[in-house]
mmCIF file of C-alpha atoms and ligand atoms in Angstrom:
data_model
loop_
_atom_site.group_PDB
_atom_site.id
_atom_site.type_symbol
_atom_site.label_atom_id
_atom_site.label_comp_id
_atom_site.label_asym_id
_atom_site.label_seq_id
_atom_site.Cartn_x
_atom_site.Cartn_y
_atom_site.Cartn_z
ATOM 1 C CA MET W 1034 110.459 81.534 85.688
ATOM 2 C CA ILE W 1035 108.116 83.351 87.999
ATOM 3 C CA LEU W 1036 104.786 81.903 89.070
ATOM 4 C CA THR W 1037 102.009 84.072 90.492
ATOM 5 C CA ILE W 1038 99.248 82.615 92.611
ATOM 6 C CA ASN W 1039 95.975 84.212 93.637
ATOM 7 C CA CYS W 1040 93.996 81.990 96.020
ATOM 8 C CA GLY W 1041 90.363 82.684 96.818
ATOM 9 C CA SER W 1042 88.189 80.722 99.209
ATOM 10 C CA SER W 1043 87.125 78.400 96.365
ATOM 11 C CA SER W 1044 89.326 79.438 93.454
ATOM 12 C CA LEU W 1045 92.950 79.435 92.337
ATOM 13 C CA LYS W 1046 94.305 81.705 89.599
ATOM 14 C CA TYR W 1047 97.846 81.245 88.324
ATOM 15 C CA LYS W 1048 100.200 82.708 85.734
ATOM 16 C CA LEU W 1049 103.688 81.721 84.714
ATOM 17 C CA TYR W 1050 106.165 84.301 83.373
ATOM 18 C CA PRO W 1051 109.711 84.050 82.056
ATOM 19 C CA SER W 1052 112.065 85.750 84.520
ATOM 20 C CA ASP W 1053 112.270 88.944 82.408
ATOM 21 C CA LEU W 1054 108.441 89.103 82.375
ATOM 22 C CA SER W 1055 108.479 89.571 78.608
ATOM 23 C CA ASP W 1056 105.602 87.145 78.057
ATOM 24 C CA VAL W 1057 102.931 85.036 79.790
ATOM 25 C CA LEU W 1058 103.879 81.381 79.296
ATOM 26 C CA ALA W 1059 100.836 79.785 80.877
ATOM 27 C CA GLN W 1060 97.814 80.832 82.857
ATOM 28 C CA GLY W 1061 94.839 79.180 84.413
ATOM 29 C CA LEU W 1062 91.812 79.546 86.611
ATOM 30 C CA ILE W 1063 90.463 76.778 88.809
ATOM 31 C CA GLU W 1064 86.995 77.491 90.169
ATOM 32 C CA ARG W 1065 84.472 75.965 92.555
ATOM 33 C CA ILE W 1066 87.097 73.916 94.390
ATOM 34 C CA SER W 1067 85.403 71.303 96.627
ATOM 35 C CA ALA W 1068 82.122 71.566 94.693
ATOM 36 C CA ALA W 1069 80.718 68.895 92.403
ATOM 37 C CA ASN W 1070 81.032 71.208 89.383
ATOM 38 C CA ALA W 1071 84.695 72.268 89.826
ATOM 39 C CA SER W 1072 86.263 73.530 86.615
ATOM 40 C CA CYS W 1073 89.670 74.516 85.310
ATOM 41 C CA SER W 1074 90.638 76.574 82.280
ATOM 42 C CA HIS W 1075 94.297 76.471 81.317
ATOM 43 C CA GLU W 1076 96.027 78.326 78.498
ATOM 44 C CA ALA W 1077 99.536 77.755 77.179
ATOM 45 C CA ARG W 1078 101.329 77.640 73.836
ATOM 46 C CA GLY W 1079 98.315 79.271 72.173
ATOM 47 C CA GLN W 1080 96.047 76.407 73.254
ATOM 48 C CA LYS W 1081 93.119 76.681 75.667
ATOM 49 C CA VAL W 1082 91.833 73.637 77.499
ATOM 50 C CA ARG W 1083 88.871 73.263 79.815
ATOM 51 C CA LEU W 1084 88.913 70.492 82.366
ATOM 52 C CA THR W 1085 86.236 69.337 84.789
ATOM 53 C CA PRO W 1086 88.372 67.802 87.502
ATOM 54 C CA ASN W 1087 87.288 66.244 90.741
ATOM 55 C CA LEU W 1088 88.800 68.582 93.343
ATOM 56 C CA LEU W 1089 88.331 67.679 96.951
ATOM 57 C CA ASP W 1090 90.243 70.598 98.400
ATOM 58 C CA GLN W 1091 92.859 73.308 97.839
ATOM 59 C CA LEU W 1092 95.639 70.704 97.823
ATOM 60 C CA SER W 1093 94.080 68.874 94.868
ATOM 61 C CA ALA W 1094 93.708 72.226 93.068
ATOM 62 C CA PHE W 1095 97.427 72.927 93.634
ATOM 63 C CA GLU W 1096 98.356 69.482 92.387
ATOM 64 C CA LEU W 1097 96.282 70.099 89.272
ATOM 65 C CA MET W 1098 98.021 73.457 88.673
ATOM 66 C CA VAL W 1099 101.424 71.780 89.010
ATOM 67 C CA SER W 1100 100.518 68.906 86.707
ATOM 68 C CA ASN W 1101 99.031 71.292 84.095
ATOM 69 C CA ARG W 1102 102.312 73.145 83.953
ATOM 70 C CA THR W 1103 104.508 70.109 83.568
ATOM 71 C CA ASP W 1104 102.092 68.126 81.365
ATOM 72 C CA PRO W 1105 103.848 67.068 78.099
ATOM 73 C CA GLU W 1106 100.873 68.289 76.007
ATOM 74 C CA ILE W 1107 99.497 71.391 77.724
ATOM 75 C CA GLY W 1108 102.429 72.270 79.965
ATOM 76 C CA VAL W 1109 105.358 74.601 79.353
ATOM 77 C CA ILE W 1110 108.080 73.313 81.675
ATOM 78 C CA ALA W 1111 109.763 69.945 82.066
ATOM 79 C CA SER W 1112 110.052 70.199 85.831
ATOM 80 C CA LEU W 1113 109.265 72.542 88.694
ATOM 81 C CA GLU W 1114 112.991 73.270 89.110
ATOM 82 C CA ALA W 1115 112.434 75.924 86.424
ATOM 83 C CA VAL W 1116 110.291 77.983 88.830
ATOM 84 C CA THR W 1117 112.663 80.410 90.550
ATOM 85 C CA GLY W 1118 110.180 82.565 92.446
ATOM 86 C CA ILE W 1119 106.524 82.465 93.457
ATOM 87 C CA GLY W 1120 104.392 85.548 94.129
ATOM 88 C CA HIS W 1121 101.226 85.319 96.224
ATOM 89 C CA ARG W 1122 98.483 87.900 96.468
ATOM 90 C CA LEU W 1123 97.472 88.610 100.056
ATOM 91 C CA VAL W 1124 94.356 90.718 100.426
ATOM 92 C CA HIS W 1125 95.101 92.139 103.868
ATOM 93 C CA GLY W 1126 98.445 92.770 105.565
ATOM 94 C CA GLY W 1127 97.110 95.130 108.245
ATOM 95 C CA THR W 1128 99.670 97.532 109.696
ATOM 96 C CA GLU W 1129 102.099 94.625 110.027
ATOM 97 C CA PHE W 1130 103.128 94.590 106.353
ATOM 98 C CA THR W 1131 103.963 97.849 104.623
ATOM 99 C CA GLY W 1132 105.487 96.212 101.562
ATOM 100 C CA SER W 1133 106.056 92.841 99.891
ATOM 101 C CA ILE W 1134 108.127 90.249 101.769
ATOM 102 C CA VAL W 1135 110.037 87.045 101.114
ATOM 103 C CA VAL W 1136 108.216 84.476 103.241
ATOM 104 C CA GLY W 1137 110.293 82.503 105.742
ATOM 105 C CA ASN W 1138 109.105 80.722 108.881
ATOM 106 C CA ASP W 1139 108.914 83.942 110.924
ATOM 107 C CA ALA W 1140 106.906 85.707 108.265
ATOM 108 C CA MET W 1141 104.558 82.731 108.091
ATOM 109 C CA GLU W 1142 103.778 83.206 111.778
ATOM 110 C CA ARG W 1143 103.206 86.949 111.286
ATOM 111 C CA LEU W 1144 100.947 86.193 108.319
ATOM 112 C CA ARG W 1145 98.852 83.773 110.357
ATOM 113 C CA LYS W 1146 98.311 86.536 112.918
ATOM 114 C CA CYS W 1147 96.801 88.693 110.128
ATOM 115 C CA ALA W 1148 94.334 86.011 108.994
ATOM 116 C CA TRP W 1149 91.430 87.501 110.996
ATOM 117 C CA LEU W 1150 91.705 90.819 109.121
ATOM 118 C CA ALA W 1151 90.211 89.261 105.971
ATOM 119 C CA PRO W 1152 88.497 86.057 107.118
ATOM 120 C CA LEU W 1153 87.105 85.263 103.671
ATOM 121 C CA HIS W 1154 90.414 85.732 101.857
ATOM 122 C CA ASN W 1155 93.575 85.621 103.988
ATOM 123 C CA PRO W 1156 93.286 82.036 105.316
ATOM 124 C CA ALA W 1157 93.037 80.662 101.745
ATOM 125 C CA CYS W 1158 96.079 82.723 100.661
ATOM 126 C CA ILE W 1159 98.119 81.578 103.666
ATOM 127 C CA ALA W 1160 97.161 77.950 103.017
ATOM 128 C CA GLY W 1161 98.293 78.555 99.424
ATOM 129 C CA ILE W 1162 101.744 79.656 100.586
ATOM 130 C CA ASP W 1163 101.983 76.556 102.800
ATOM 131 C CA LEU W 1164 101.135 74.350 99.827
ATOM 132 C CA ALA W 1165 103.558 76.121 97.495
ATOM 133 C CA ARG W 1166 106.353 75.722 100.049
ATOM 134 C CA ASP W 1167 105.604 71.993 100.238
ATOM 135 C CA LEU W 1168 105.079 71.287 96.549
ATOM 136 C CA ILE W 1169 107.728 73.614 95.074
ATOM 137 C CA PRO W 1170 110.296 73.703 97.902
ATOM 138 C CA ASN W 1171 113.202 75.218 95.957
ATOM 139 C CA ALA W 1172 111.524 78.457 94.948
ATOM 140 C CA PRO W 1173 111.278 81.407 97.348
ATOM 141 C CA ASN W 1174 107.759 82.658 98.063
ATOM 142 C CA VAL W 1175 106.962 86.374 98.042
ATOM 143 C CA ALA W 1176 103.798 87.776 99.628
ATOM 144 C CA VAL W 1177 102.384 90.899 97.952
ATOM 145 C CA PHE W 1178 99.666 92.760 99.856
ATOM 146 C CA ASP W 1179 96.647 94.606 98.496
ATOM 147 C CA THR W 1180 96.783 96.902 101.516
ATOM 148 C CA ALA W 1181 100.522 97.712 101.435
ATOM 149 C CA PHE W 1182 100.312 100.464 98.798
ATOM 150 C CA HIS W 1183 97.976 102.429 101.104
ATOM 151 C CA GLN W 1184 100.292 102.318 104.113
ATOM 152 C CA THR W 1185 101.555 105.735 102.959
ATOM 153 C CA LEU W 1186 98.202 107.363 103.765
ATOM 154 C CA PRO W 1187 98.836 110.264 106.159
ATOM 155 C CA ALA W 1188 97.280 109.964 109.643
ATOM 156 C CA LYS W 1189 94.610 112.566 108.791
ATOM 157 C CA ALA W 1190 93.386 110.302 105.979
ATOM 158 C CA HIS W 1191 93.636 106.905 107.660
ATOM 159 C CA THR W 1192 92.421 107.782 111.181
ATOM 160 C CA TYR W 1193 88.701 107.544 111.945
ATOM 161 C CA ALA W 1194 87.379 110.153 114.371
ATOM 162 C CA LEU W 1195 86.510 107.557 117.017
ATOM 163 C CA PRO W 1196 87.932 107.412 120.561
ATOM 164 C CA TYR W 1197 91.643 107.544 119.769
ATOM 165 C CA GLU W 1198 92.526 104.455 121.844
ATOM 166 C CA LEU W 1199 90.465 102.310 119.463
ATOM 167 C CA CYS W 1200 92.802 103.382 116.680
ATOM 168 C CA THR W 1201 96.032 102.991 118.628
ATOM 169 C CA ASP W 1202 95.222 99.886 120.687
ATOM 170 C CA HIS W 1203 93.038 97.914 118.290
ATOM 171 C CA GLY W 1204 94.414 98.796 114.879
ATOM 172 C CA ILE W 1205 91.193 100.430 113.717
ATOM 173 C CA ARG W 1206 92.019 102.594 110.697
ATOM 174 C CA ARG W 1207 91.437 102.991 106.990
ATOM 175 C CA PHE W 1208 93.465 100.258 105.279
ATOM 176 C CA GLY W 1209 92.328 100.527 101.664
ATOM 177 C CA PHE W 1210 92.348 97.694 99.102
ATOM 178 C CA HIS W 1211 93.032 97.084 95.386
ATOM 179 C CA GLY W 1212 96.502 98.512 96.109
ATOM 180 C CA ILE W 1213 98.283 96.136 93.716
ATOM 181 C CA SER W 1214 96.058 97.339 90.867
ATOM 182 C CA CYS W 1215 96.307 101.037 91.797
ATOM 183 C CA GLN W 1216 100.101 100.843 92.050
ATOM 184 C CA PHE W 1217 100.339 99.071 88.690
ATOM 185 C CA VAL W 1218 98.137 101.466 86.717
ATOM 186 C CA SER W 1219 99.618 104.596 88.309
ATOM 187 C CA ARG W 1220 103.104 103.451 87.225
ATOM 188 C CA VAL W 1221 101.870 102.656 83.714
ATOM 189 C CA ALA W 1222 100.117 106.044 83.531
ATOM 190 C CA ALA W 1223 103.405 107.829 84.241
ATOM 191 C CA GLN W 1224 105.124 105.690 81.573
ATOM 192 C CA VAL W 1225 102.391 106.449 79.015
ATOM 193 C CA LEU W 1226 102.883 110.168 79.637
ATOM 194 C CA SER W 1227 106.717 109.855 79.802
ATOM 195 C CA ARG W 1228 106.602 111.887 83.019
ATOM 196 C CA PRO W 1229 108.245 111.102 86.379
ATOM 197 C CA ILE W 1230 105.579 109.671 88.671
ATOM 198 C CA GLU W 1231 106.989 111.874 91.452
ATOM 199 C CA ASP W 1232 105.634 114.951 89.611
ATOM 200 C CA LEU W 1233 102.069 113.709 89.181
ATOM 201 C CA SER W 1234 98.842 113.964 91.170
ATOM 202 C CA MET W 1235 96.463 111.258 89.979
ATOM 203 C CA VAL W 1236 93.073 109.837 90.791
ATOM 204 C CA VAL W 1237 92.832 106.145 89.929
ATOM 205 C CA CYS W 1238 89.298 104.797 89.431
ATOM 206 C CA HIS W 1239 89.459 101.005 89.838
ATOM 207 C CA LEU W 1240 85.889 100.200 88.760
ATOM 208 C CA GLY W 1241 85.218 96.468 88.869
ATOM 209 C CA ASN W 1242 82.872 94.327 90.888
ATOM 210 C CA GLY W 1243 84.754 95.958 93.784
ATOM 211 C CA VAL W 1244 85.507 99.673 93.495
ATOM 212 C CA THR W 1245 88.393 101.773 94.768
ATOM 213 C CA ILE W 1246 88.942 105.427 94.034
ATOM 214 C CA ASP W 1247 92.524 106.264 94.992
ATOM 215 C CA ALA W 1248 94.398 109.551 95.273
ATOM 216 C CA VAL W 1249 98.018 108.943 94.227
ATOM 217 C CA GLN W 1250 100.452 111.818 94.670
ATOM 218 C CA GLY W 1251 104.086 111.440 93.697
ATOM 219 C CA GLY W 1252 103.514 107.676 93.258
ATOM 220 C CA ARG W 1253 102.218 107.296 96.829
ATOM 221 C CA SER W 1254 98.654 106.552 97.861
ATOM 222 C CA VAL W 1255 97.434 109.520 99.939
ATOM 223 C CA ASP W 1256 93.715 108.743 100.253
ATOM 224 C CA THR W 1257 91.487 105.877 99.232
ATOM 225 C CA SER W 1258 87.795 105.060 99.257
ATOM 226 C CA LEU W 1259 87.771 101.601 100.852
ATOM 227 C CA GLY W 1260 88.464 101.528 104.561
ATOM 228 C CA PHE W 1261 88.775 99.133 107.480
ATOM 229 C CA GLY W 1262 86.608 96.618 105.639
ATOM 230 C CA THR W 1263 85.808 96.326 101.972
ATOM 231 C CA PHE W 1264 82.429 97.997 101.667
ATOM 232 C CA SER W 1265 82.896 101.750 102.185
ATOM 233 C CA GLY W 1266 83.093 104.439 99.501
ATOM 234 C CA ILE W 1267 81.336 103.823 96.207
ATOM 235 C CA PRO W 1268 78.344 101.438 95.752
ATOM 236 C CA MET W 1269 79.823 98.229 94.275
ATOM 237 C CA GLY W 1270 78.399 95.073 92.664
ATOM 238 C CA THR W 1271 76.852 93.816 95.912
ATOM 239 C CA ARG W 1272 78.531 96.033 98.545
ATOM 240 C CA SER W 1273 76.800 99.159 99.797
ATOM 241 C CA GLY W 1274 79.482 101.823 99.745
ATOM 242 C CA ASP W 1275 79.129 104.609 102.319
ATOM 243 C CA PHE W 1276 76.001 104.910 104.401
ATOM 244 C CA ASP W 1277 75.198 106.430 107.759
ATOM 245 C CA PRO W 1278 76.085 103.998 110.612
ATOM 246 C CA ALA W 1279 72.894 105.194 112.372
ATOM 247 C CA ILE W 1280 71.067 102.936 109.900
ATOM 248 C CA VAL W 1281 72.773 99.903 111.470
ATOM 249 C CA PHE W 1282 71.430 100.841 114.918
ATOM 250 C CA HIS W 1283 67.979 101.349 113.434
ATOM 251 C CA LEU W 1284 68.017 97.994 111.615
ATOM 252 C CA VAL W 1285 69.124 96.139 114.737
ATOM 253 C CA LYS W 1286 67.124 97.971 117.393
ATOM 254 C CA THR W 1287 63.911 98.809 115.539
ATOM 255 C CA LEU W 1288 63.638 96.258 112.751
ATOM 256 C CA GLY W 1289 65.128 93.418 114.817
ATOM 257 C CA MET W 1290 67.792 92.360 112.325
ATOM 258 C CA SER W 1291 70.765 90.466 113.725
ATOM 259 C CA ILE W 1292 74.197 91.996 113.347
ATOM 260 C CA GLU W 1293 75.141 89.032 111.111
ATOM 261 C CA ASP W 1294 72.179 89.818 108.829
ATOM 262 C CA VAL W 1295 73.222 93.463 108.606
ATOM 263 C CA GLU W 1296 76.783 92.455 107.747
ATOM 264 C CA LYS W 1297 75.546 90.065 105.062
ATOM 265 C CA MET W 1298 73.261 92.777 103.696
ATOM 266 C CA CYS W 1299 76.135 95.303 103.443
ATOM 267 C CA TYR W 1300 78.471 92.909 101.646
ATOM 268 C CA THR W 1301 76.205 90.757 99.493
ATOM 269 C CA GLN W 1302 72.759 92.321 99.016
ATOM 270 C CA SER W 1303 73.479 96.003 98.488
ATOM 271 C CA GLY W 1304 75.249 98.180 95.892
ATOM 272 C CA LEU W 1305 74.145 97.811 92.267
ATOM 273 C CA LEU W 1306 72.269 94.611 93.111
ATOM 274 C CA GLY W 1307 70.406 96.142 96.046
ATOM 275 C CA LEU W 1308 69.440 99.309 94.184
ATOM 276 C CA SER W 1309 68.486 97.680 90.886
ATOM 277 C CA GLY W 1310 66.882 94.531 92.305
ATOM 278 C CA LEU W 1311 68.187 92.935 89.109
ATOM 279 C CA SER W 1312 71.915 92.270 89.024
ATOM 280 C CA ASN W 1313 75.382 93.130 90.282
ATOM 281 C CA ASP W 1314 76.653 93.084 86.693
ATOM 282 C CA MET W 1315 77.129 96.535 85.166
ATOM 283 C CA ARG W 1316 76.384 95.259 81.644
ATOM 284 C CA GLU W 1317 72.919 94.113 82.719
ATOM 285 C CA ILE W 1318 72.272 97.358 84.605
ATOM 286 C CA LEU W 1319 73.251 99.451 81.570
ATOM 287 C CA ALA W 1320 71.074 97.392 79.233
ATOM 288 C CA ALA W 1321 68.031 97.493 81.534
ATOM 289 C CA ALA W 1322 68.435 101.243 82.203
ATOM 290 C CA SER W 1323 68.479 101.943 78.485
ATOM 291 C CA ASN W 1324 65.221 99.979 78.212
ATOM 292 C CA GLY W 1325 63.594 102.281 80.754
ATOM 293 C CA ASP W 1326 64.123 100.365 84.038
ATOM 294 C CA THR W 1327 63.967 103.168 86.611
ATOM 295 C CA ARG W 1328 65.686 101.261 89.427
ATOM 296 C CA CYS W 1329 68.607 100.429 87.150
ATOM 297 C CA SER W 1330 68.758 104.102 86.157
ATOM 298 C CA LEU W 1331 68.895 105.012 89.835
ATOM 299 C CA ALA W 1332 71.682 102.459 90.438
ATOM 300 C CA LEU W 1333 73.661 104.012 87.581
ATOM 301 C CA ASP W 1334 73.028 107.577 88.746
ATOM 302 C CA SER W 1335 74.096 106.717 92.270
ATOM 303 C CA PHE W 1336 77.274 104.913 91.071
ATOM 304 C CA VAL W 1337 78.343 107.743 88.768
ATOM 305 C CA TYR W 1338 77.444 110.512 91.233
ATOM 306 C CA SER W 1339 79.427 109.046 94.123
ATOM 307 C CA ILE W 1340 82.483 108.502 91.895
ATOM 308 C CA ARG W 1341 82.301 112.081 90.629
ATOM 309 C CA LYS W 1342 82.044 113.446 94.187
ATOM 310 C CA THR W 1343 85.041 111.377 95.287
ATOM 311 C CA ILE W 1344 87.185 112.528 92.344
ATOM 312 C CA GLY W 1345 86.353 116.124 93.328
ATOM 313 C CA ALA W 1346 87.231 115.474 96.961
ATOM 314 C CA TYR W 1347 90.576 113.910 96.068
ATOM 315 C CA ALA W 1348 91.459 116.704 93.638
ATOM 316 C CA ALA W 1349 90.884 119.086 96.552
ATOM 317 C CA ALA W 1350 92.865 116.858 98.946
ATOM 318 C CA MET W 1351 95.862 116.941 96.568
ATOM 319 C CA ASN W 1352 95.387 120.651 95.759
ATOM 320 C CA GLY W 1353 95.087 119.855 92.065
ATOM 321 C CA LEU W 1354 94.936 117.014 89.608
ATOM 322 C CA ASP W 1355 97.095 116.079 86.607
ATOM 323 C CA VAL W 1356 95.804 112.646 85.614
ATOM 324 C CA LEU W 1357 92.572 110.662 85.904
ATOM 325 C CA VAL W 1358 92.901 106.921 85.257
ATOM 326 C CA PHE W 1359 90.128 104.387 84.579
ATOM 327 C CA THR W 1360 90.797 100.682 85.090
ATOM 328 C CA ALA W 1361 89.214 97.238 85.877
ATOM 329 C CA GLY W 1362 86.117 95.643 84.279
ATOM 330 C CA ILE W 1363 83.856 98.705 84.154
ATOM 331 C CA GLY W 1364 86.622 101.342 83.933
ATOM 332 C CA GLU W 1365 88.335 99.598 81.011
ATOM 333 C CA ASN W 1366 85.248 98.510 79.079
ATOM 334 C CA SER W 1367 82.419 100.970 79.561
ATOM 335 C CA ALA W 1368 82.717 104.117 77.460
ATOM 336 C CA THR W 1369 79.249 105.086 78.735
ATOM 337 C CA ILE W 1370 80.272 105.081 82.393
ATOM 338 C CA ARG W 1371 83.526 106.950 81.674
ATOM 339 C CA SER W 1372 81.604 109.529 79.694
ATOM 340 C CA ARG W 1373 78.963 109.975 82.387
ATOM 341 C CA ILE W 1374 81.587 110.380 85.116
ATOM 342 C CA CYS W 1375 83.626 112.924 83.158
ATOM 343 C CA SER W 1376 80.700 114.868 81.716
ATOM 344 C CA ARG W 1377 80.275 117.134 84.756
ATOM 345 C CA LEU W 1378 83.861 117.462 85.922
ATOM 346 C CA GLY W 1379 84.777 120.409 83.692
ATOM 347 C CA VAL W 1380 85.218 122.469 86.839
ATOM 348 C CA LEU W 1381 88.348 120.382 87.569
ATOM 349 C CA GLY W 1382 89.706 120.696 84.003
ATOM 350 C CA ILE W 1383 88.535 117.168 83.084
ATOM 351 C CA ALA W 1384 87.067 116.646 79.605
ATOM 352 C CA ILE W 1385 87.261 113.651 77.315
ATOM 353 C CA ASP W 1386 87.135 113.231 73.567
ATOM 354 C CA GLU W 1387 83.946 111.222 73.091
ATOM 355 C CA ARG W 1388 85.046 109.591 69.841
ATOM 356 C CA THR W 1389 88.376 108.421 71.287
ATOM 357 C CA ASN W 1390 86.560 107.294 74.426
ATOM 358 C CA GLU W 1391 84.457 104.899 72.319
ATOM 359 C CA ILE W 1392 87.529 103.142 70.911
ATOM 360 C CA ALA W 1393 89.943 103.451 73.856
ATOM 361 C CA GLY W 1394 92.098 100.418 74.626
ATOM 362 C CA PRO W 1395 95.669 99.353 75.339
ATOM 363 C CA GLU W 1396 96.822 100.907 72.041
ATOM 364 C CA LEU W 1397 94.850 104.087 72.597
ATOM 365 C CA PRO W 1398 94.856 104.874 76.312
ATOM 366 C CA ASN W 1399 94.622 108.685 76.130
ATOM 367 C CA ILE W 1400 91.021 109.897 75.840
ATOM 368 C CA THR W 1401 91.651 113.530 76.822
ATOM 369 C CA ALA W 1402 89.809 116.316 74.973
ATOM 370 C CA ALA W 1403 91.968 118.953 73.302
ATOM 371 C CA ASP W 1404 90.961 121.740 75.713
ATOM 372 C CA ALA W 1405 91.287 119.756 78.990
ATOM 373 C CA SER W 1406 93.952 120.536 81.581
ATOM 374 C CA VAL W 1407 93.722 117.067 83.203
ATOM 375 C CA THR W 1408 94.834 114.010 81.191
ATOM 376 C CA THR W 1409 92.341 111.130 81.246
ATOM 377 C CA LEU W 1410 93.673 107.629 80.544
ATOM 378 C CA VAL W 1411 92.196 104.136 80.231
ATOM 379 C CA ILE W 1412 94.751 101.583 81.427
ATOM 380 C CA PRO W 1413 94.104 97.839 81.733
ATOM 381 C CA THR W 1414 95.076 96.606 85.153
ATOM 382 C CA ASP W 1415 97.346 93.572 85.531
ATOM 383 C CA GLU W 1416 97.679 92.573 89.169
ATOM 384 C CA GLU W 1417 99.597 89.385 88.309
ATOM 385 C CA ARG W 1418 102.257 91.334 86.416
ATOM 386 C CA MET W 1419 102.609 93.713 89.381
ATOM 387 C CA ILE W 1420 103.019 90.704 91.694
ATOM 388 C CA ALA W 1421 105.620 89.157 89.356
ATOM 389 C CA THR W 1422 107.450 92.520 89.245
ATOM 390 C CA GLU W 1423 107.556 92.555 93.043
ATOM 391 C CA VAL W 1424 108.966 88.988 93.042
ATOM 392 C CA ARG W 1425 111.706 90.060 90.625
ATOM 393 C CA THR W 1426 112.548 93.160 92.675
ATOM 394 C CA LEU W 1427 112.688 91.292 95.990
ATOM 395 C CA MET W 1428 114.670 88.400 94.602
ATOM 396 C CA SER W 1429 117.307 90.638 93.061
ATOM 397 C CA ARG W 1430 117.536 92.565 96.383
ATOM 398 C CA HIS W 1431 117.817 89.241 98.193
ATOM 399 C CA GLN W 1432 120.556 87.992 95.840
ATOM 400 C CA SER W 1433 122.609 91.175 96.082
ATOM 401 C CA ALA W 1434 122.344 91.068 99.905
ATOM 402 C CA ALA W 1435 123.478 87.388 99.976
HETATM 403 P P1 LIG F 2951 86.120 93.055 87.446
HETATM 404 O O1 LIG F 2951 85.762 92.867 88.895
HETATM 405 O O2 LIG F 2951 87.267 93.982 87.229
HETATM 406 O O3 LIG F 2951 86.254 91.759 86.693
HETATM 407 O O4 LIG F 2951 84.863 93.805 86.764
HETATM 408 C C1 LIG F 2951 83.588 93.226 86.724
HETATM 409 C C2 LIG F 2951 82.573 94.282 86.306
HETATM 410 O O5 LIG F 2951 82.947 94.806 85.021
HETATM 411 C C3 LIG F 2951 81.166 93.731 86.170
HETATM 412 O O6 LIG F 2951 80.225 94.639 86.757
HETATM 413 C C4 LIG F 2951 80.957 93.723 84.668
HETATM 414 O O7 LIG F 2951 79.605 93.905 84.336
HETATM 415 C C5 LIG F 2951 81.761 94.933 84.251
HETATM 416 N N1 LIG F 2951 82.046 94.930 82.820
HETATM 417 C C6 LIG F 2951 82.812 94.081 82.104
HETATM 418 N N2 LIG F 2951 82.746 94.396 80.774
HETATM 419 C C7 LIG F 2951 81.922 95.461 80.675
HETATM 420 C C8 LIG F 2951 81.426 96.253 79.583
HETATM 421 N N3 LIG F 2951 81.788 96.012 78.327
HETATM 422 N N4 LIG F 2951 80.595 97.278 79.866
HETATM 423 C C9 LIG F 2951 80.202 97.533 81.125
HETATM 424 N N5 LIG F 2951 80.630 96.838 82.191
HETATM 425 C C10 LIG F 2951 81.462 95.813 81.976
#
């Protein structure tokens, strides 16, 4: 069986698959680790349980995950020996990791050196690998990186026009994120169309609380909207998206803000929340805008407009577009947002069938209008399945090399 683990700074998400990935045997989410109101939802054998455990730290969360899985009532395995591979999501692998790896002692050291790249995420993930190695010592651990898919960006797309030595000597470049999701949905899109991925130019719109627009040509990421950090590109739930860096100088020099305050503002007080003054949740913004809230309307307009511009830019960058894919919370669930994005992209050959758009889902992913030259798809993302697929691929490579 393959176990996937996604560690956040105060959360732990896990899924257990049979080795052929034909099913999900168990899954759970532990939240607010270390807080008084920690909670755990666990689902297996068609049963859902909610627990309110007392979790002091990440170790107690791991112990709870292990005991949930082997519990005679809510578990699915008699012992941990059944776990043959563990996949971990790592948010940031820098330039050090261009693909998934089997984690040995050397790799652990290299991973620790990348911790600073994503201070809110990487240390928790690395601690998670340490714990998995201790608690489930027989199973190999595989690290899968959100940045790795974008390592194929050409230099013209990943290099910022700053003094060149900053790029070469200090690793300053566009990294891109949500790569696990973009890789997964671009592969599924090719399968849905029964076309070789090598022949396709796609734009993937990962529209969730975080947003990535990704240009994928021949199955390789060639440009992407997030950059060195995770707030460039499109306005997100609480992150700003692109803005002129001159504003930072103005805020610090003229308005007297500290650089820490500016950073906090860009990551946690901007985007949909900052514009609307109401919420980072797209459902609330949509509801308030339809009731006449002008700031929510502006937040929506700004979100849709910047996505449309980026799709146009990437179509130009790839010299044409075959497929547009919507995924993640907003992309999968909001027919309104999909419709608004596509409504003024006729110039690129994009048009959707509004009735199909309303009922799109896993069984009905193709929402393309009859007269469109670009195919538009709605594809649910599944980062855990992509991670489990990577574990399977690496383990079979490992076994055939041994
Ligand atoms: P994610 O980060 O992928 O979980 O996506 C979270 C975002 O998806 C939030 O902004 C939610 O408001 C949004 N979302 C989820 N369901 C819907 C829906 N039915 N309509 C609009 N937005 C939605």
